[in-house]
Every structure is written in structure tokens, then in C-alpha cells.
């Protein structure tokens, strides 16, 4: 196994002037990226940061965050790329849960950081990804500027850190069925295996220019970055997800690879979107993972992108990737998420744990490549989810006689929205903060354009004047955008089961 950060050094040696990362007007070559990551790694190790430490990144897309990511890995620490949509409570939880002492942040997230953690001693060092930082120096023990660090460390020697394949490389936080996000541990072996295997399946090469539309806190985006560096291609970071801006990038940057969740494809296909009006001759492939892509959307996309190869995939953050549907099987295996990736074994079992027959729906298990060692700081949940080498995914699925997977939904009540797993309890907890709310229940409902919308059913105190806009506005201030309900329905009471639990099936 070769650590993934060594991919950067190899490509920089072979082709130092090749464009590595693009973000708007900012462009960085492999040579410059390698030099900056080395200088920053030297600084981090000089501060005592090394194996076993967790270093956070909290910001919007930039070439600087790529420098930070590779520097953290080179220093032997674990990258904790925090979802940039997190607000106070979620950010504070992640920093506290995994004991982050050093955090990279940009000015777009400085206000949230100050609100969540200002005046606390948990963060020992904050490093600004921007040329300046909008933080009160008295609120944090130490604040530094990335540019200043790189200039001060230029030309200094750096001794590579040695570590094993099973050492921690990253922690990815994602929603669980209850409570705050849980941290999924990712080893260096998992990053290596997933990168090499993805490049093999998608036939990535040095001529690829891959658009990145989701943050690196999302495992698919992290995989795209590492795959691009592995093959010596170029990663183009997309900061705006408005259809026109994405179309401009696809065409201007001559994008060859595009990975996105079904909800984004739905947005691109909306009536006023310019996406269907253009051709994309450079777009060699698209990969689609997340919630199920509506068949009508797939048909329209194939009509627009008539020369593009489509890869439909299934995976979980706990195991990165499980299956892919080869482009040649799109018509032969309609509705399937494909066959296992090399090194992956899948099994579907019934409630008693017995293997299901071909075509029978049950609980999906994954073993072999890419499986996480477990959840950070949560031995109980780890023991329940990772059993004897098998990941219990929590998903319902079936496998046909030819070994092709068909996804059937979640078992634990999680909502799959915009490619993220959303805990209904988290959204309900936020709504309950409003004094006028007596009861609240949150579910996912079908939405033609985006796949799944979040719906809140609310019971108010008698005479309360709270409106749907009040509830949505409150959630926007408290939650990541993908957790905010787009539909609010008021009822005099919530339907209950015989066991006095909310009957969510009756809320649709």
C-alpha cells in the first residue's frame, strides 16, 4: 500500500507544471501543490501534530483546503473535513467529539466558528485559509494565517512520517438515526483501495478534468480528489451549484468526469435550467450515487449526454463504495445499482440473519474492501453495526440471480435527501425549540425534481400564530441546508400507533 499523499509527490515529480486543482480564477500546479503541502506539513509537525491527532478543516471550496488536506495526511494526522453547512451545535459537537486542537477555517465560516467555539479552550490553534481572518484574537488561544506559514516554512526540510495501513487517515461525520452526527473512521488502506479501484472502474487517466460539486466532507468528493491526483488529472472545484454556473464550468473547463447525487441532476433538468440546451462533447462519464435516480431523469440525461458513459452506484460512508452498474448494463438491468466493486462481497439476509433467496428483499451486508473499523468514540454502535467482518448497512435490498443489487430503502428511519443522510430526530429537535410547538414529526416525501423532500408535520399550541415560514426560517438558522424542511403541514394532533408512537406512515 502507498499512502495517498504520496500520489501527490509522484505526480509532482513526473509532471510538476501540470494543472492539479482549479477553483474559479485560482489554479495550482502539481509542483506548487506539492511544495505548499510539504511546507505546511513541516509546520504542523513542528507544532507537535502527528500520528493519532485529529486536524479539522471548516470552509468552502478552495485550493488552500486541498493544500491543508494533503499537509495533514503528510504530518501523519487524521483529516476531519467538517461539513461546511454545519451550524453552531453540529460544529461544536464534531470539534468536541474527536478532540480537534487545530482547525483550518476560511472567512466564509469564521462567524459560525466564533459563535460555536469562541472563548473556549478546546481549540489551541486556528489557521486561516484566507489571507486574513475575521476572528477576535482574544476568543482563541492562537490564530495564524496560512499564507504566512507557507512563506516562513519555504525551503525547510521535512522528514516524512511513517505509519501503517491500518492507521487513521480521516474521520467523516454523517447523520445517524438519532442524535448528533457520528464519526466514521477511515484508514490509509481504505483511502488507497477506494482510490485505485475507482480509477480502475471509471478508467480515469491523466487527461481527465473532474468537476467537484460537493464538499470533501462527503466521501464521494474526497474520492474524486484522490483519484484525480492518483492518475495525474485535474480537479475543478465548483463553488456555485446554480445550473448556469455548473454548465459554464462543464463547457469552459472541458470537464470529462462528473460525480453527483440524483437531486443535483434533478435541479439541472428543471425547466429553466440551461443544462439541456447545450452539448458536452468532452464529458466522458458521469457517476451517480445517493438516493435512487428517477427513471425519467435517467432517460432525459442519456438523451442529452448521448456520448457519455453512465455509472450508477451504491455505497455507504461506512464502506465508501459497494456496487457499480457498468454502462453496458443500463438497459439490461434497469433499476439496478450494479455488481460489487472488486474486493467487495455482499449478502442479503432476513430478520433472523439467514441468507435471502435471489430477488428476495432483506438487510444488506457488506464485507471485504473499504469497510471502516468503526465509529469514533462509540464502541457500542460499532459493535452493533460491524459484526464479524460484515458491515450491517441498515439498507433494504435484493440481489438477483446474476449478482446485481437492487436498493429498496432504509430500515432505520433516516431520510436520504440531496445525497445526505438526514436524521428526523435532529430536525424535530430544532423545531421543538420554538415555544409554540407541541408536537413535531419529520419524514421524507417524493419530490419530482430532487428525489426526496423533507416534510415537517407540526402541532401548535392553541392560538399560536406560528407559520410555515417561521418554522422553515428557524431551521435554516439552526441546521445544514439539506436538513431544512421544504414542506410544513399543521395538524391538530399527530397520528399514533397502538403503542402510542407517531405513525409516520400516516404523515405522507
Coordinates of C-alpha atoms in Angstrom, one line a residue:
X1 CA 0.0 0.0 0.0
X2 CA 1.2 3.5 -0.9
X3 CA -0.2 6.3 1.3
X4 CA -2.5 8.5 -0.8
X5 CA -0.5 11.7 -0.1
X6 CA 2.5 10.1 -1.8
X7 CA 0.4 10.1 -5.0
X8 CA 0.9 13.9 -5.0
X9 CA 4.7 13.7 -4.7
X10 CA 4.9 11.1 -7.5
X11 CA 2.8 13.2 -9.9
X12 CA 4.6 16.4 -8.9
X13 CA 7.9 14.8 -9.8
X14 CA 6.7 13.4 -13.1
X15 CA 4.8 16.5 -14.2
X16 CA 5.3 19.5 -12.0
X17 CA 3.7 22.0 -14.3
X18 CA 0.5 20.0 -14.8
X19 CA -2.6 21.7 -13.5
X20 CA -3.7 20.0 -10.3
X21 CA -6.5 22.0 -8.8
X22 CA -8.7 24.8 -10.2
X23 CA -11.1 26.9 -8.1
X24 CA -12.5 29.8 -10.0
X25 CA -9.6 32.0 -11.1
X26 CA -7.2 30.2 -8.8
X27 CA -5.1 27.5 -10.4
X28 CA -2.4 25.4 -8.8
X29 CA 0.1 23.1 -10.5
X30 CA 1.2 19.8 -9.0
X31 CA 4.6 21.2 -8.3
X32 CA 3.2 24.2 -6.4
X33 CA 0.7 22.0 -4.5
X34 CA 3.4 19.5 -3.5
X35 CA 5.7 22.3 -2.3
X36 CA 2.9 24.0 -0.3
X37 CA 1.7 20.8 1.3
X38 CA 5.3 19.9 2.3
X39 CA 5.9 23.3 3.9
X40 CA 2.6 23.2 5.8
X41 CA 3.3 19.6 6.9
X42 CA 6.7 20.8 8.3
X43 CA 4.9 23.5 10.3
X44 CA 2.3 21.1 11.7
X45 CA 5.0 18.6 12.8
X46 CA 7.0 21.4 14.4
X47 CA 3.9 22.1 16.5
X48 CA 3.8 18.6 17.7
X49 CA 1.0 17.4 15.5
X50 CA 1.4 13.9 14.3
X51 CA 0.1 10.3 14.3
X52 CA -3.2 10.0 16.2
X53 CA -4.0 13.7 16.2
X54 CA -7.2 15.0 14.5
X55 CA -6.9 18.2 12.5
X56 CA -10.1 19.9 11.2
X57 CA -10.9 21.8 8.0
X58 CA -14.0 24.0 8.0
X59 CA -14.5 26.1 4.9
X60 CA -15.9 26.4 1.4
X61 CA -14.1 25.1 -1.6
X62 CA -10.6 26.5 -2.3
X63 CA -7.2 25.4 -3.5
X64 CA -6.0 26.2 0.1
X65 CA -8.2 23.5 1.6
X66 CA -6.5 20.9 -0.8
X67 CA -3.1 22.1 0.5
X68 CA -4.3 21.7 4.1
X69 CA -5.7 18.2 3.4
X70 CA -2.5 16.8 1.9
X71 CA -0.4 18.5 4.6
X72 CA -2.4 16.9 7.4
X73 CA -2.0 13.5 5.9
X74 CA 1.7 14.0 5.4
X75 CA 2.1 15.0 9.0
X76 CA 0.6 11.7 10.0
X77 CA -2.6 13.2 11.5
X78 CA -6.2 12.4 10.6
X79 CA -8.2 14.8 8.4
X80 CA -11.6 15.8 9.8
X81 CA -13.2 17.7 7.0
X82 CA -16.2 19.3 8.6
X83 CA -19.4 19.8 6.5
X84 CA -19.4 23.5 5.6
X85 CA -23.2 23.5 6.0
X86 CA -22.9 22.8 9.8
X87 CA -24.1 25.4 12.2
X88 CA -23.1 26.0 15.8
X89 CA -24.3 22.8 17.5
X90 CA -23.1 20.5 14.8
X91 CA -19.7 22.2 14.5
X92 CA -19.2 22.3 18.3
X93 CA -20.2 18.6 18.5
X94 CA -17.6 17.5 15.9
X95 CA -14.8 19.5 17.4
X96 CA -15.5 18.2 20.9
X97 CA -16.3 14.6 19.9
X98 CA -13.0 13.9 18.2
X99 CA -10.9 16.4 20.2
X100 CA -9.8 18.7 17.4
X101 CA -7.0 21.0 18.7
X102 CA -6.0 22.6 15.3
X103 CA -8.6 23.8 12.8
X104 CA -8.3 25.4 9.4
X105 CA -11.1 27.8 8.6
X106 CA -11.9 30.5 6.0
X107 CA -13.7 33.8 6.3
X108 CA -16.9 32.3 5.0
X109 CA -17.2 30.2 8.2
X110 CA -15.4 32.4 10.7
X111 CA -18.6 33.8 12.1
X112 CA -20.0 30.3 12.8
X113 CA -16.8 29.2 14.4
X114 CA -16.7 32.3 16.6
X115 CA -20.3 31.6 17.7
X116 CA -19.8 27.9 18.3
X117 CA -16.4 27.9 19.9
X118 CA -15.2 31.4 20.7
X119 CA -13.9 31.8 24.2
X120 CA -13.4 28.0 24.8
X121 CA -10.1 26.3 25.3
X122 CA -10.8 23.3 23.1
X123 CA -9.1 24.8 20.0
X124 CA -5.4 25.5 20.6
X125 CA -4.7 26.8 17.1
X126 CA -6.9 28.2 14.3
X127 CA -5.3 28.6 10.9
X128 CA -7.0 30.9 8.4
X129 CA -7.2 29.6 4.8
X130 CA -7.9 33.2 3.8
X131 CA -5.3 35.9 3.6
X132 CA -6.9 37.5 6.6
X133 CA -9.2 36.2 9.2
X134 CA -12.4 37.7 10.7
X135 CA -12.0 36.3 14.2
X136 CA -11.5 38.1 17.5
X137 CA -7.9 37.3 18.6
X138 CA -9.0 37.3 22.2
X139 CA -11.5 34.5 21.6
X140 CA -8.9 31.8 20.6
X141 CA -5.6 30.9 22.1
X142 CA -3.7 31.3 18.8
X143 CA -4.6 32.4 15.3
X144 CA -2.3 32.1 12.2
X145 CA -2.6 32.8 8.5
X146 CA -1.9 30.0 6.0
X147 CA 0.0 32.3 3.6
X148 CA 2.3 33.5 6.4
X149 CA 3.0 29.9 7.4
X150 CA 3.9 28.9 3.9
X151 CA 6.3 31.8 3.4
X152 CA 8.0 31.1 6.7
X153 CA 8.4 27.4 6.0
X154 CA 9.6 27.7 2.4
X155 CA 12.6 25.6 1.7
X156 CA 12.7 24.0 5.1
X157 CA 13.3 20.3 5.3
X158 CA 10.6 17.8 6.2
X159 CA 11.0 14.3 7.4
X160 CA 8.2 12.1 6.2
X161 CA 6.1 10.5 8.9
X162 CA 5.9 6.7 8.9
X163 CA 2.6 4.9 9.7
X164 CA 0.8 1.7 8.9
X165 CA -2.0 0.8 6.5
X166 CA -4.5 0.5 9.4
X167 CA -3.7 3.9 11.0
X168 CA -6.4 6.5 10.9
X169 CA -6.3 8.8 7.9
X170 CA -9.7 10.6 8.2
X171 CA -12.9 10.8 10.2
X172 CA -16.0 11.5 8.2
X173 CA -19.1 12.7 10.1
X174 CA -22.5 11.8 8.9
X175 CA -26.0 11.7 10.4
X176 CA -27.2 8.7 12.4
X177 CA -30.7 7.6 13.1
X178 CA -30.7 9.6 16.3
X179 CA -28.8 12.4 17.8
X180 CA -25.8 14.3 16.5
X181 CA -23.6 13.2 13.6
X182 CA -21.4 10.2 14.2
X183 CA -17.7 10.0 13.1
X184 CA -16.8 7.2 10.7
X185 CA -13.1 6.2 10.9
X186 CA -11.3 5.8 7.6
X187 CA -7.8 4.2 7.4
X188 CA -5.0 4.8 5.0
X189 CA -5.7 1.3 3.5
X190 CA -9.3 2.3 2.8
X191 CA -8.3 5.5 1.0
X192 CA -5.7 3.7 -1.1
X193 CA -8.0 0.8 -2.0
X194 CA -11.0 3.0 -2.9
X195 CA -8.9 5.4 -4.9
X196 CA -7.2 2.7 -7.0
X197 CA -10.4 0.7 -7.5
X198 CA -12.4 3.8 -8.5
X199 CA -9.8 4.8 -11.0
X200 CA -9.8 1.3 -12.5
X201 CA -13.6 1.1 -12.8
X202 CA -14.0 4.6 -14.2
X203 CA -10.9 4.3 -16.4
X204 CA -9.5 7.6 -15.1
X205 CA -6.4 8.9 -16.7
X206 CA -4.1 12.0 -16.8
X207 CA -6.3 13.7 -19.4
X208 CA -9.3 13.7 -17.1
X209 CA -10.7 17.0 -15.8
X210 CA -13.1 16.2 -13.0
X211 CA -15.6 18.6 -11.6
X212 CA -16.1 18.5 -7.8
X213 CA -19.5 19.9 -6.7
X214 CA -19.8 18.5 -3.1
X215 CA -17.5 19.3 -0.1
X216 CA -14.7 16.9 0.9
X217 CA -16.7 16.1 4.0
X218 CA -18.6 13.9 1.5
X219 CA -16.8 10.7 0.8
X220 CA -17.6 10.8 -2.9
X221 CA -15.8 14.2 -3.3
X222 CA -12.8 13.0 -1.3
X223 CA -12.6 10.0 -3.6
X224 CA -12.7 12.3 -6.7
X225 CA -9.8 14.4 -5.4
X226 CA -7.6 11.4 -4.6
X227 CA -8.4 9.7 -7.9
X228 CA -7.5 12.8 -9.8
X229 CA -4.2 13.1 -8.1
X230 CA -3.5 9.3 -8.4
X231 CA -3.8 9.5 -12.2
X232 CA -2.4 13.0 -12.6
X233 CA -5.6 14.5 -13.8
X234 CA -7.1 17.9 -12.8
X235 CA -9.8 18.5 -10.2
X236 CA -12.0 21.5 -10.9
X237 CA -13.8 22.8 -7.7
X238 CA -17.3 24.1 -8.3
X239 CA -18.3 26.7 -5.6
X240 CA -21.7 27.6 -7.1
X241 CA -24.3 24.9 -7.7
X242 CA -26.6 27.1 -9.8
X243 CA -27.3 25.3 -13.0
X244 CA -25.9 28.1 -15.2
X245 CA -22.7 28.2 -13.2
X246 CA -22.3 24.4 -13.5
X247 CA -23.0 24.5 -17.2
X248 CA -20.4 27.2 -17.7
X249 CA -17.8 25.1 -15.8
X250 CA -18.6 22.0 -17.7
X251 CA -18.1 23.8 -21.0
X252 CA -15.3 26.2 -20.2
X253 CA -13.1 23.7 -18.3
X254 CA -13.9 20.9 -20.7
X255 CA -14.9 18.6 -17.9
X256 CA -14.5 14.8 -18.6
X257 CA -15.9 13.4 -15.3
X258 CA -18.9 14.4 -13.2
X259 CA -20.0 12.7 -10.0
X260 CA -23.3 13.9 -8.4
X261 CA -26.3 12.8 -6.4
X262 CA -29.7 12.4 -8.1
X263 CA -31.1 15.5 -6.6
X264 CA -28.5 17.7 -8.3
X265 CA -29.3 16.0 -11.6
X266 CA -32.9 16.9 -11.0
X267 CA -32.1 20.5 -10.5
X268 CA -30.0 20.5 -13.7
X269 CA -33.1 19.1 -15.6
X270 CA -35.5 21.7 -14.3
X271 CA -37.5 23.7 -16.9
X272 CA -35.4 26.9 -16.6
X273 CA -32.1 25.2 -16.4
X274 CA -29.7 25.8 -19.4
X275 CA -28.2 22.3 -19.0
X276 CA -30.4 20.6 -21.6
X277 CA -29.7 23.3 -24.1
X278 CA -26.1 22.5 -24.6
X279 CA -23.8 19.7 -25.7
X280 CA -20.9 18.3 -23.7
X281 CA -18.6 16.6 -26.1
X282 CA -15.8 16.3 -23.5
X283 CA -17.9 14.7 -20.8
X284 CA -16.6 11.1 -20.9
X285 CA -18.5 9.7 -17.9
X286 CA -20.9 10.6 -15.1
X287 CA -21.3 8.6 -11.9
X288 CA -24.5 8.8 -9.8
X289 CA -24.8 7.7 -6.2
X290 CA -27.1 8.6 -3.4
X291 CA -30.9 8.2 -3.4
X292 CA -32.5 6.4 -6.4
X293 CA -32.4 8.4 -9.7
X294 CA -36.0 8.6 -11.1
X295 CA -36.1 6.6 -14.4
X296 CA -37.4 9.7 -16.3
X297 CA -34.4 11.7 -15.2
X298 CA -32.0 9.0 -16.3
X299 CA -33.8 8.8 -19.7
X300 CA -33.5 12.6 -20.2
X301 CA -29.9 12.7 -19.1
X302 CA -29.0 9.9 -21.6
X303 CA -30.7 11.8 -24.4
X304 CA -28.8 15.0 -23.6
X305 CA -25.5 13.2 -22.9
X306 CA -25.7 10.8 -25.8
X307 CA -21.9 10.1 -26.0
X308 CA -21.4 10.0 -22.2
X309 CA -21.0 6.8 -20.2
X310 CA -23.2 6.4 -17.1
X311 CA -22.2 4.6 -13.9
X312 CA -24.9 4.1 -11.3
X313 CA -23.5 3.3 -7.9
X314 CA -24.5 2.3 -4.4
X315 CA -22.4 2.9 -1.3
X316 CA -22.4 4.0 2.3
X317 CA -19.9 6.2 4.2
X318 CA -19.1 3.2 6.4
X319 CA -17.8 1.4 3.3
X320 CA -17.2 4.1 0.6
X321 CA -18.4 2.0 -2.3
X322 CA -20.3 -1.2 -2.6
X323 CA -21.5 -1.6 -6.2
X324 CA -21.5 0.0 -9.7
X325 CA -23.6 -0.7 -12.8
X326 CA -21.4 -0.9 -15.9
X327 CA -22.7 1.4 -18.7
X328 CA -23.3 -1.6 -20.9
X329 CA -25.9 -2.9 -18.4
X330 CA -28.1 0.2 -18.1
X331 CA -30.8 -1.3 -20.4
X332 CA -30.3 -4.9 -19.4
X333 CA -30.6 -4.3 -15.7
X334 CA -33.0 -1.4 -15.3
X335 CA -33.3 -0.1 -11.8
X336 CA -30.2 -1.9 -10.5
X337 CA -27.3 -0.4 -8.6
X338 CA -24.9 -2.9 -10.2
X339 CA -22.4 -5.5 -9.2
X340 CA -19.9 -5.4 -6.3
X341 CA -16.6 -3.5 -6.7
X342 CA -13.5 -5.7 -6.9
X343 CA -12.7 -7.0 -3.4
X344 CA -16.3 -6.5 -2.1
X345 CA -18.7 -9.3 -1.0
X346 CA -22.4 -8.5 -0.5
X347 CA -25.1 -10.6 1.2
X348 CA -28.8 -10.0 1.8
X349 CA -30.2 -11.6 5.0
X350 CA -33.6 -11.9 6.6
X351 CA -34.5 -10.7 10.1
X352 CA -33.1 -14.0 11.6
X353 CA -29.8 -13.5 9.8
X354 CA -30.4 -16.2 7.2
X355 CA -29.3 -15.6 3.6
X356 CA -32.2 -14.5 1.3
X357 CA -33.0 -16.2 -2.0
X358 CA -32.3 -14.4 -5.2
X359 CA -34.7 -11.5 -5.7
X360 CA -35.8 -11.5 -2.0
X361 CA -35.6 -8.3 -0.1
X362 CA -33.7 -8.2 3.2
X363 CA -30.9 -6.4 5.1
X364 CA -27.8 -5.7 3.0
X365 CA -24.4 -6.7 4.4
X366 CA -21.0 -5.7 3.0
X367 CA -17.6 -7.3 3.7
X368 CA -14.2 -7.1 2.2
X369 CA -12.7 -3.9 0.8
X370 CA -13.4 -0.4 2.1
X371 CA -15.1 -1.3 5.4
X372 CA -14.4 1.2 8.2
X373 CA -13.0 -0.1 11.5
X374 CA -16.0 1.6 13.2
X375 CA -17.4 4.8 14.7
X376 CA -15.1 7.2 16.5
X377 CA -15.7 7.2 20.3
X378 CA -18.7 4.9 20.1
X379 CA -17.9 1.2 20.8
X380 CA -21.5 0.3 21.4
X381 CA -22.7 1.4 18.0
X382 CA -19.6 0.0 16.3
X383 CA -20.3 -3.5 17.9
X384 CA -23.9 -3.4 16.6
X385 CA -23.0 -2.3 13.1
X386 CA -19.7 -4.0 12.3
X387 CA -20.2 -7.7 13.1
X388 CA -17.6 -10.4 12.4
X389 CA -16.2 -8.5 9.4
X390 CA -19.6 -7.6 8.0
X391 CA -21.0 -4.1 7.8
X392 CA -24.7 -4.1 8.6
X393 CA -25.7 -1.2 6.3
X394 CA -29.2 -0.6 7.6
X395 CA -30.4 -0.7 4.0
X396 CA -33.0 -2.9 2.5
X397 CA -32.1 -4.5 -0.8
X398 CA -32.2 -7.6 -3.0
X399 CA -29.7 -9.3 -5.2
X400 CA -30.8 -11.1 -8.4
X401 CA -29.6 -14.4 -9.7
X402 CA -26.9 -12.7 -11.7
X403 CA -25.5 -10.9 -8.6
X404 CA -26.9 -7.4 -9.4
X405 CA -28.1 -5.3 -6.5
X406 CA -31.5 -3.5 -6.2
X407 CA -31.8 -0.9 -3.5
X408 CA -35.1 -0.8 -1.6
X409 CA -34.6 1.9 1.1
X410 CA -33.6 2.4 4.7
X411 CA -34.7 0.5 7.8
X412 CA -33.8 3.0 10.5
X413 CA -36.0 5.9 9.6
X414 CA -33.2 8.0 8.1
X415 CA -34.1 10.2 5.1
X416 CA -31.9 10.2 2.1
X417 CA -32.0 13.8 0.8
X418 CA -29.6 15.6 -1.6
X419 CA -27.2 12.8 -1.1
X420 CA -27.0 13.2 2.6
X421 CA -28.5 11.0 5.4
X422 CA -30.8 13.1 7.5
X423 CA -31.9 12.2 11.0
X424 CA -35.6 13.1 11.5
X425 CA -34.8 13.5 15.2
X426 CA -32.3 16.2 14.6
X427 CA -34.8 18.2 12.6
X428 CA -37.6 17.6 15.1
X429 CA -35.3 18.7 17.9
X430 CA -34.7 22.0 16.2
X431 CA -38.4 22.6 15.6
X432 CA -39.2 21.8 19.2
X433 CA -37.0 24.8 20.2
X434 CA -39.9 27.0 19.2
X435 CA -42.1 27.6 22.3
X436 CA -45.4 27.4 20.2
X437 CA -44.7 23.8 19.1
X438 CA -46.4 21.0 20.9
X439 CA -45.6 18.1 18.6
X440 CA -43.5 17.6 15.5
X441 CA -42.6 14.7 13.2
X442 CA -40.4 14.8 10.1
X443 CA -40.5 12.4 7.1
X444 CA -39.2 12.2 3.6
X445 CA -41.7 12.5 0.7
X446 CA -41.2 12.0 -3.0
X447 CA -40.3 15.2 -4.9
X448 CA -40.3 15.1 -8.7
X449 CA -37.3 17.3 -9.3
X450 CA -35.0 16.5 -6.4
X451 CA -36.0 12.9 -5.5
X452 CA -36.8 13.4 -1.8
X453 CA -38.1 16.4 0.1
X454 CA -38.2 16.9 3.9
X455 CA -41.7 17.4 5.3
X456 CA -42.5 18.5 8.9
X457 CA -45.9 17.8 10.4
X458 CA -46.4 20.2 13.4
X459 CA -48.9 20.6 16.2
X460 CA -49.1 24.1 17.7
X461 CA -50.3 25.4 21.0
X462 CA -53.9 26.7 20.8
X463 CA -54.0 30.2 19.4
X464 CA -50.4 30.2 18.3
X465 CA -49.6 32.4 15.2
X466 CA -46.5 30.5 14.1
X467 CA -46.4 30.0 10.3
X468 CA -44.7 27.6 8.0
X469 CA -42.2 30.4 7.1
X470 CA -41.4 30.8 10.8
X471 CA -40.5 27.1 11.1
X472 CA -38.5 27.0 7.9
X473 CA -36.7 30.2 8.8
X474 CA -35.8 28.8 12.3
X475 CA -34.5 25.6 10.8
X476 CA -32.4 27.5 8.3
X477 CA -30.6 29.3 11.1
X478 CA -30.0 26.1 13.1
X479 CA -29.4 23.3 10.6
X480 CA -27.4 22.5 7.4
X481 CA -29.4 23.4 4.3
X482 CA -30.2 19.8 3.4
X483 CA -31.9 19.2 6.7
X484 CA -34.3 22.2 6.4
X485 CA -37.9 21.2 5.7
X486 CA -39.4 22.4 2.4
X487 CA -42.9 21.4 3.4
X488 CA -44.6 22.2 6.7
X489 CA -48.1 20.9 7.4
X490 CA -50.1 21.8 10.5
X491 CA -52.4 19.3 12.2
X492 CA -54.5 19.3 15.4
X493 CA -52.6 16.1 16.5
X494 CA -50.2 13.6 15.2
X495 CA -51.4 10.1 14.3
X496 CA -50.3 7.4 16.7
X497 CA -49.8 3.6 16.6
X498 CA -51.3 1.2 19.2
X499 CA -48.0 1.6 21.0
X500 CA -48.6 5.4 21.2
X501 CA -45.7 6.1 18.9
X502 CA -46.0 8.5 16.0
X503 CA -47.4 6.7 13.0
X504 CA -45.0 8.1 10.3
X505 CA -46.7 6.2 7.5
X506 CA -49.8 8.2 8.1
X507 CA -48.0 11.5 7.8
X508 CA -47.4 11.3 4.0

